[in-house]
Amino acid sequence: MTTFSASATRYTRHGALDRMRTHPAGNVTAVFLVVFGLCVVAGLLWPEQFRFLSTANMNILMRALPTLGIMSLGAGLLMIAGEYDLSIGAVFGLSSYVMVLCYVNGAPILVGVAAALAVGIAIGLLNGFITTRFGIPSFITTLGTLFIFRSGGQIVSGNQPLIFTPPEWFEALLTGELFGVVQMQFVWYLVAALGAHVLLNRHWLGNHFFAVGGNRTAAQQVGIDVRRTKLWAFVLCSVFTVLAGCIAMVRLGTATTEPMAFLELEAVAACVMGGIALTGGRGSVLGVVVGACMFHLVKDIILLTRLPAYYLDLFVGVVIVFGVTLNQAAKKKY
């Protein structure tokens, strides 16, 4: 009896390890926990030299993470459906600029938000229509619209930033503090992640994303409208990006159509780090969340240790190359 119990325990643990290894977020979660644990230990041993556990550093992380994190959620849903959107950097800048432009010209802030959503949805529909209607790879489609809308936004704005002083209630809602402890933008990030998880795992649209990303032909044979499903994925990607842009503009207090450099590539890198398959059909919201957290954790380590900023670019390149390699290896093995 004892032998059976020990054996059962051993097999149970083995099964748990197998599930962790085969889960899209398994590897990155294990790495993140190890790196995070090392940072905590270093912060406790050398609190003055490595201020990882300081209140200021934790607040900075909670303010900075939602921008990339929310964008990565949208990009991840689209990648699971088998497509890419490199124009999210332009959507991020243009939609948030439209929100601020409407507000400074006298429109209520909610009208500005609606206008920003309209811009993002329109760009998402355009990207999806061109990709699905003409069979153009989404990488090429969105690379083109990235330049079109980034340049178009600069023409409209005259490449001049706008000072943004939102209503107090709106600022408190998006970037205030909950119970004086948790940053509201981090709360919105958790809400967005929960919504994406429910959509992907508890809704028919999420099942369709996995189906069309995994095997387009098989999805068509079981009656899934592939074009409509991918249009939904493009639109949702833009909606998440608009949300990230609105939160970022409230936090920064200045609107510009010129987004942060390489923002769209950082979102893709976070997704790849989180186990999203570049070929589509495989991934999880948990993986995207952990991937974005890992990305900012490494950025924080670089800042706290005063390493040159180009080390972050090196890290992004390594993540993309080795992330794809690990995904392909896992795909072949399982």
CSV table of C-alpha atoms in Angstrom, one decimal:
chain,number,residue,atom,x,y,z
A,1,MET,CA,0.0,0.0,0.0
A,2,THR,CA,2.8,2.3,0.9
A,3,THR,CA,4.7,1.5,-2.3
A,4,PHE,CA,1.5,2.3,-4.3
A,5,SER,CA,1.1,5.7,-2.6
A,6,ALA,CA,4.8,6.6,-3.3
A,7,SER,CA,4.4,5.5,-6.9
A,8,ALA,CA,1.2,7.5,-7.3
A,9,THR,CA,2.8,10.5,-5.8
A,10,ARG,CA,5.8,10.2,-8.1
A,11,TYR,CA,3.5,9.8,-11.2
A,12,THR,CA,1.4,12.8,-10.0
A,13,ARG,CA,4.5,15.0,-9.7
A,14,HIS,CA,5.7,13.8,-13.1
A,15,GLY,CA,2.4,14.6,-14.6
A,16,ALA,CA,2.4,18.1,-13.1
A,17,LEU,CA,5.9,18.7,-14.5
A,18,ASP,CA,4.8,17.5,-17.9
A,19,ARG,CA,1.8,19.8,-17.8
A,20,MET,CA,4.1,22.7,-16.8
A,21,ARG,CA,6.6,22.0,-19.6
A,22,THR,CA,3.9,21.7,-22.3
A,23,HIS,CA,1.8,24.7,-21.1
A,24,PRO,CA,2.6,27.7,-23.3
A,25,ALA,CA,3.4,29.8,-20.3
A,26,GLY,CA,5.3,27.1,-18.3
A,27,ASN,CA,8.9,27.9,-19.2
A,28,VAL,CA,8.6,31.7,-19.0
A,29,THR,CA,6.7,31.4,-15.7
A,30,ALA,CA,9.5,29.3,-14.2
A,31,VAL,CA,12.2,31.7,-15.4
A,32,PHE,CA,10.3,34.7,-14.2
A,33,LEU,CA,9.8,33.3,-10.7
A,34,VAL,CA,13.5,32.4,-10.4
A,35,VAL,CA,14.6,35.9,-11.6
A,36,PHE,CA,12.1,37.6,-9.5
A,37,GLY,CA,13.2,35.6,-6.4
A,38,LEU,CA,16.8,36.5,-7.1
A,39,CYS,CA,15.8,40.2,-7.3
A,40,VAL,CA,14.0,39.9,-4.0
A,41,VAL,CA,17.0,38.3,-2.3
A,42,ALA,CA,19.4,40.9,-3.8
A,43,GLY,CA,17.0,43.7,-2.6
A,44,LEU,CA,17.1,42.3,0.9
A,45,LEU,CA,20.8,41.8,1.0
A,46,TRP,CA,21.8,45.1,-0.6
A,47,PRO,CA,18.9,47.5,-0.1
A,48,GLU,CA,20.9,50.6,-0.8
A,49,GLN,CA,22.8,49.4,-3.9
A,50,PHE,CA,19.8,47.4,-5.4
A,51,ARG,CA,16.6,49.2,-4.6
A,52,PHE,CA,14.3,46.7,-6.1
A,53,LEU,CA,12.0,46.4,-3.1
A,54,SER,CA,11.7,50.1,-2.5
A,55,THR,CA,8.2,51.6,-2.6
A,56,ALA,CA,9.3,54.0,-5.4
A,57,ASN,CA,10.5,51.2,-7.6
A,58,MET,CA,7.3,49.1,-7.1
A,59,ASN,CA,5.2,52.2,-8.0
A,60,ILE,CA,7.3,52.8,-11.1
A,61,LEU,CA,6.8,49.2,-12.2
A,62,MET,CA,3.0,49.3,-11.6
A,63,ARG,CA,2.8,52.5,-13.7
A,64,ALA,CA,5.0,51.4,-16.5
A,65,LEU,CA,3.9,47.8,-17.0
A,66,PRO,CA,0.2,48.4,-18.1
A,67,THR,CA,1.2,50.2,-21.3
A,68,LEU,CA,3.2,47.3,-22.7
A,69,GLY,CA,1.1,44.7,-20.9
A,70,ILE,CA,-2.3,45.8,-22.3
A,71,MET,CA,-0.9,46.2,-25.9
A,72,SER,CA,0.6,42.7,-25.6
A,73,LEU,CA,-2.7,41.2,-24.7
A,74,GLY,CA,-4.3,42.5,-28.0
A,75,ALA,CA,-1.2,41.5,-30.0
A,76,GLY,CA,-1.3,38.0,-28.4
A,77,LEU,CA,-4.9,37.4,-29.3
A,78,LEU,CA,-4.2,38.3,-32.9
A,79,MET,CA,-1.0,36.1,-33.0
A,80,ILE,CA,-3.0,33.2,-31.7
A,81,ALA,CA,-5.4,33.8,-34.6
A,82,GLY,CA,-2.4,33.5,-36.9
A,83,GLU,CA,-1.8,37.2,-37.8
A,84,TYR,CA,0.4,40.1,-36.7
A,85,ASP,CA,-0.2,43.8,-36.3
A,86,LEU,CA,2.9,46.0,-36.5
A,87,SER,CA,0.8,49.2,-36.8
A,88,ILE,CA,-0.2,49.1,-33.1
A,89,GLY,CA,2.6,51.7,-32.4
A,90,ALA,CA,0.8,54.1,-34.8
A,91,VAL,CA,-2.6,53.2,-33.4
A,92,PHE,CA,-1.2,53.9,-29.9
A,93,GLY,CA,0.0,57.4,-30.8
A,94,LEU,CA,-2.8,58.5,-33.2
A,95,SER,CA,-5.8,57.3,-31.2
A,96,SER,CA,-4.6,58.8,-28.0
A,97,TYR,CA,-3.8,62.1,-29.8
A,98,VAL,CA,-7.3,62.2,-31.2
A,99,MET,CA,-8.7,61.8,-27.7
A,100,VAL,CA,-6.6,64.7,-26.4
A,101,LEU,CA,-7.3,66.8,-29.5
A,102,CYS,CA,-11.1,66.4,-29.0
A,103,TYR,CA,-10.8,67.3,-25.3
A,104,VAL,CA,-8.7,70.4,-25.7
A,105,ASN,CA,-11.1,71.7,-28.4
A,106,GLY,CA,-14.0,71.6,-26.0
A,107,ALA,CA,-15.5,68.1,-26.3
A,108,PRO,CA,-16.2,66.1,-23.2
A,109,ILE,CA,-13.5,63.6,-22.4
A,110,LEU,CA,-15.8,60.6,-23.0
A,111,VAL,CA,-16.4,61.9,-26.5
A,112,GLY,CA,-12.6,62.0,-27.0
A,113,VAL,CA,-12.4,58.4,-25.8
A,114,ALA,CA,-15.1,57.3,-28.2
A,115,ALA,CA,-13.3,59.1,-31.0
A,116,ALA,CA,-10.1,57.3,-30.1
A,117,LEU,CA,-11.9,53.9,-30.1
A,118,ALA,CA,-13.4,54.8,-33.5
A,119,VAL,CA,-9.9,55.5,-34.9
A,120,GLY,CA,-8.5,52.3,-33.5
A,121,ILE,CA,-11.4,50.1,-34.7
A,122,ALA,CA,-11.3,51.7,-38.2
A,123,ILE,CA,-7.6,50.9,-38.5
A,124,GLY,CA,-8.1,47.4,-37.2
A,125,LEU,CA,-10.9,46.8,-39.7
A,126,LEU,CA,-8.7,48.2,-42.5
A,127,ASN,CA,-5.8,46.0,-41.6
A,128,GLY,CA,-8.1,42.9,-41.4
A,129,PHE,CA,-9.9,43.7,-44.6
A,130,ILE,CA,-6.7,44.1,-46.7
A,131,THR,CA,-5.1,41.0,-45.2
A,132,THR,CA,-8.1,38.7,-45.5
A,133,ARG,CA,-9.6,40.1,-48.7
A,134,PHE,CA,-6.4,40.2,-50.8
A,135,GLY,CA,-4.4,37.4,-49.1
A,136,ILE,CA,-1.6,39.8,-48.2
A,137,PRO,CA,0.5,38.6,-45.3
A,138,SER,CA,-0.5,40.7,-42.2
A,139,PHE,CA,3.2,41.5,-41.6
A,140,ILE,CA,3.4,43.4,-44.8
A,141,THR,CA,-0.1,45.0,-44.5
A,142,THR,CA,0.5,46.3,-41.0
A,143,LEU,CA,4.1,47.4,-41.8
A,144,GLY,CA,2.7,49.6,-44.5
A,145,THR,CA,-0.2,51.0,-42.4
A,146,LEU,CA,2.4,51.6,-39.6
A,147,PHE,CA,4.2,54.1,-41.8
A,148,ILE,CA,1.0,55.5,-43.3
A,149,PHE,CA,-0.7,56.3,-40.0
A,150,ARG,CA,2.4,57.4,-38.2
A,151,SER,CA,3.2,59.8,-41.0
A,152,GLY,CA,-0.4,60.9,-41.4
A,153,GLY,CA,-0.7,61.5,-37.7
A,154,GLN,CA,2.4,63.8,-37.8
A,155,ILE,CA,0.9,65.7,-40.7
A,156,VAL,CA,-2.3,66.2,-38.8
A,157,SER,CA,-0.6,67.3,-35.6
A,158,GLY,CA,2.1,69.3,-37.2
A,159,ASN,CA,4.5,67.1,-35.2
A,160,GLN,CA,3.6,69.3,-32.2
A,161,PRO,CA,2.7,67.7,-28.8
A,162,LEU,CA,-0.5,68.7,-26.9
A,163,ILE,CA,-0.5,69.4,-23.2
A,164,PHE,CA,-3.2,67.2,-21.6
A,165,THR,CA,-4.8,68.1,-18.3
A,166,PRO,CA,-7.7,65.7,-18.0
A,167,PRO,CA,-10.6,66.1,-15.5
A,168,GLU,CA,-9.7,65.0,-12.0
A,169,TRP,CA,-12.3,62.2,-12.0
A,170,PHE,CA,-10.9,60.8,-15.2
A,171,GLU,CA,-7.3,61.0,-14.1
A,172,ALA,CA,-8.2,59.3,-10.8
A,173,LEU,CA,-10.1,56.6,-12.6
A,174,LEU,CA,-7.3,55.7,-15.0
A,175,THR,CA,-4.1,56.5,-13.1
A,176,GLY,CA,-5.1,57.2,-9.4
A,177,GLU,CA,-4.5,54.9,-6.5
A,178,LEU,CA,-6.8,52.2,-5.2
A,179,PHE,CA,-6.9,52.4,-1.3
A,180,GLY,CA,-3.8,54.6,-1.6
A,181,VAL,CA,-1.7,51.5,-2.4
A,182,VAL,CA,-2.3,50.0,-5.8
A,183,GLN,CA,-1.9,52.1,-9.0
A,184,MET,CA,-5.2,52.2,-11.0
A,185,GLN,CA,-3.5,51.6,-14.3
A,186,PHE,CA,-2.3,48.3,-12.9
A,187,VAL,CA,-5.8,47.5,-11.9
A,188,TRP,CA,-7.0,48.2,-15.4
A,189,TYR,CA,-4.2,45.9,-16.7
A,190,LEU,CA,-5.5,43.1,-14.5
A,191,VAL,CA,-9.1,43.7,-15.7
A,192,ALA,CA,-8.0,43.7,-19.3
A,193,ALA,CA,-6.1,40.4,-18.7
A,194,LEU,CA,-9.1,38.8,-17.1
A,195,GLY,CA,-11.3,39.9,-19.9
A,196,ALA,CA,-8.9,38.5,-22.5
A,197,HIS,CA,-8.7,35.2,-20.5
A,198,VAL,CA,-12.4,34.8,-20.4
A,199,LEU,CA,-12.7,35.7,-24.1
A,200,LEU,CA,-10.0,33.2,-25.1
A,201,ASN,CA,-11.0,30.3,-22.9
A,202,ARG,CA,-14.7,30.7,-22.2
A,203,HIS,CA,-16.1,32.2,-25.4
A,204,TRP,CA,-16.7,30.8,-28.8
A,205,LEU,CA,-14.6,33.6,-30.4
A,206,GLY,CA,-11.5,32.4,-28.4
A,207,ASN,CA,-12.1,28.9,-29.7
A,208,HIS,CA,-12.3,30.2,-33.2
A,209,PHE,CA,-9.0,32.1,-32.7
A,210,PHE,CA,-7.2,28.9,-31.8
A,211,ALA,CA,-8.9,27.0,-34.7
A,212,VAL,CA,-8.1,29.5,-37.5
A,213,GLY,CA,-4.6,30.1,-36.1
A,214,GLY,CA,-3.8,26.4,-35.8
A,215,ASN,CA,-5.3,25.0,-39.0
A,216,ARG,CA,-7.2,27.4,-41.3
A,217,THR,CA,-8.4,24.6,-43.6
A,218,ALA,CA,-9.7,22.5,-40.8
A,219,ALA,CA,-11.5,25.5,-39.3
A,220,GLN,CA,-13.2,26.2,-42.6
A,221,GLN,CA,-14.3,22.6,-42.9
A,222,VAL,CA,-16.1,22.8,-39.5
A,223,GLY,CA,-18.0,25.9,-40.6
A,224,ILE,CA,-15.9,28.7,-39.0
A,225,ASP,CA,-15.9,32.0,-40.9
A,226,VAL,CA,-12.2,32.5,-41.1
A,227,ARG,CA,-12.3,36.1,-42.5
A,228,ARG,CA,-14.8,37.3,-39.9
A,229,THR,CA,-12.8,35.7,-37.1
A,230,LYS,CA,-9.6,37.4,-38.1
A,231,LEU,CA,-11.4,40.7,-38.5
A,232,TRP,CA,-12.5,40.4,-34.9
A,233,ALA,CA,-8.9,39.6,-33.9
A,234,PHE,CA,-7.6,42.7,-35.7
A,235,VAL,CA,-10.3,44.9,-34.1
A,236,LEU,CA,-9.6,43.6,-30.6
A,237,CYS,CA,-5.9,44.1,-31.0
A,238,SER,CA,-6.6,47.8,-31.8
A,239,VAL,CA,-9.1,48.2,-29.0
A,240,PHE,CA,-6.5,47.0,-26.4
A,241,THR,CA,-4.0,49.3,-27.9
A,242,VAL,CA,-6.4,52.3,-27.6
A,243,LEU,CA,-6.9,51.5,-24.0
A,244,ALA,CA,-3.2,51.4,-23.4
A,245,GLY,CA,-2.7,54.7,-25.2
A,246,CYS,CA,-5.5,56.5,-23.2
A,247,ILE,CA,-4.0,55.3,-19.9
A,248,ALA,CA,-0.5,56.3,-21.0
A,249,MET,CA,-1.5,59.8,-22.1
A,250,VAL,CA,-3.2,60.5,-18.8
A,251,ARG,CA,-0.1,59.3,-17.0
A,252,LEU,CA,2.3,61.3,-19.1
A,253,GLY,CA,0.2,64.5,-19.5
A,254,THR,CA,1.4,65.1,-23.0
A,255,ALA,CA,0.0,63.7,-26.3
A,256,THR,CA,2.0,63.1,-29.4
A,257,THR,CA,1.5,61.0,-32.5
A,258,GLU,CA,5.0,59.8,-32.3
A,259,PRO,CA,4.9,56.7,-30.2
A,260,MET,CA,7.7,55.3,-28.0
A,261,ALA,CA,10.4,53.7,-30.1
A,262,PHE,CA,9.9,50.0,-30.9
A,263,LEU,CA,6.7,49.7,-28.9
A,264,GLU,CA,5.1,47.4,-31.4
A,265,LEU,CA,8.2,45.1,-31.4
A,266,GLU,CA,8.3,45.1,-27.6
A,267,ALA,CA,4.7,43.8,-27.6
A,268,VAL,CA,5.6,41.1,-30.1
A,269,ALA,CA,8.6,40.2,-28.0
A,270,ALA,CA,6.5,39.9,-24.8
A,271,CYS,CA,4.1,37.6,-26.6
A,272,VAL,CA,6.9,35.4,-28.0
A,273,MET,CA,8.5,35.3,-24.5
A,274,GLY,CA,5.2,34.3,-23.1
A,275,GLY,CA,4.9,31.2,-25.4
A,276,ILE,CA,2.7,32.5,-28.2
A,277,ALA,CA,3.5,30.5,-31.3
A,278,LEU,CA,4.5,32.6,-34.3
A,279,THR,CA,2.6,30.2,-36.5
A,280,GLY,CA,-0.6,30.7,-34.5
A,281,GLY,CA,-3.0,28.4,-32.7
A,282,ARG,CA,-1.0,28.2,-29.4
A,283,GLY,CA,-0.6,30.5,-26.5
A,284,SER,CA,-2.3,31.8,-23.3
A,285,VAL,CA,-3.1,35.0,-21.6
A,286,LEU,CA,-1.1,34.0,-18.6
A,287,GLY,CA,1.9,33.6,-20.9
A,288,VAL,CA,1.5,37.1,-22.3
A,289,VAL,CA,1.1,38.6,-18.8
A,290,VAL,CA,4.2,36.9,-17.5
A,291,GLY,CA,6.1,37.8,-20.7
A,292,ALA,CA,5.3,41.5,-20.3
A,293,CYS,CA,6.2,41.3,-16.6
A,294,MET,CA,9.5,39.5,-17.5
A,295,PHE,CA,10.3,42.2,-20.0
A,296,HIS,CA,9.8,45.0,-17.5
A,297,LEU,CA,11.6,43.1,-14.8
A,298,VAL,CA,14.7,42.9,-17.0
A,299,LYS,CA,14.3,46.6,-17.9
A,300,ASP,CA,14.2,47.4,-14.2
A,301,ILE,CA,17.3,45.3,-13.4
A,302,ILE,CA,19.1,47.2,-16.2
A,303,LEU,CA,18.1,50.5,-14.7
A,304,LEU,CA,18.8,49.6,-11.1
A,305,THR,CA,22.3,48.2,-12.0
A,306,ARG,CA,23.0,51.3,-14.2
A,307,LEU,CA,23.8,49.2,-17.3
A,308,PRO,CA,23.7,50.9,-20.7
A,309,ALA,CA,20.2,51.0,-22.3
A,310,TYR,CA,21.3,49.1,-25.3
A,311,TYR,CA,21.5,45.9,-23.1
A,312,LEU,CA,17.7,46.0,-23.2
A,313,ASP,CA,17.7,45.9,-27.1
A,314,LEU,CA,20.1,43.0,-26.8
A,315,PHE,CA,17.7,41.2,-24.5
A,316,VAL,CA,14.8,41.8,-26.9
A,317,GLY,CA,16.7,40.3,-29.8
A,318,VAL,CA,17.8,37.2,-27.8
A,319,VAL,CA,14.2,36.7,-26.6
A,320,ILE,CA,12.8,36.8,-30.1
A,321,VAL,CA,15.3,34.4,-31.6
A,322,PHE,CA,15.4,31.9,-28.7
A,323,GLY,CA,11.7,32.2,-28.0
A,324,VAL,CA,10.9,31.2,-31.6
A,325,THR,CA,13.5,28.3,-31.3
A,326,LEU,CA,11.9,27.0,-28.1
A,327,ASN,CA,8.4,27.2,-29.5
A,328,GLN,CA,9.4,25.3,-32.6
A,329,ALA,CA,11.2,22.7,-30.4
A,330,ALA,CA,8.1,22.3,-28.2
A,331,LYS,CA,5.9,22.0,-31.2
A,332,LYS,CA,8.0,19.2,-32.7
A,333,LYS,CA,8.2,17.3,-29.4
A,334,TYR,CA,4.6,17.5,-28.4
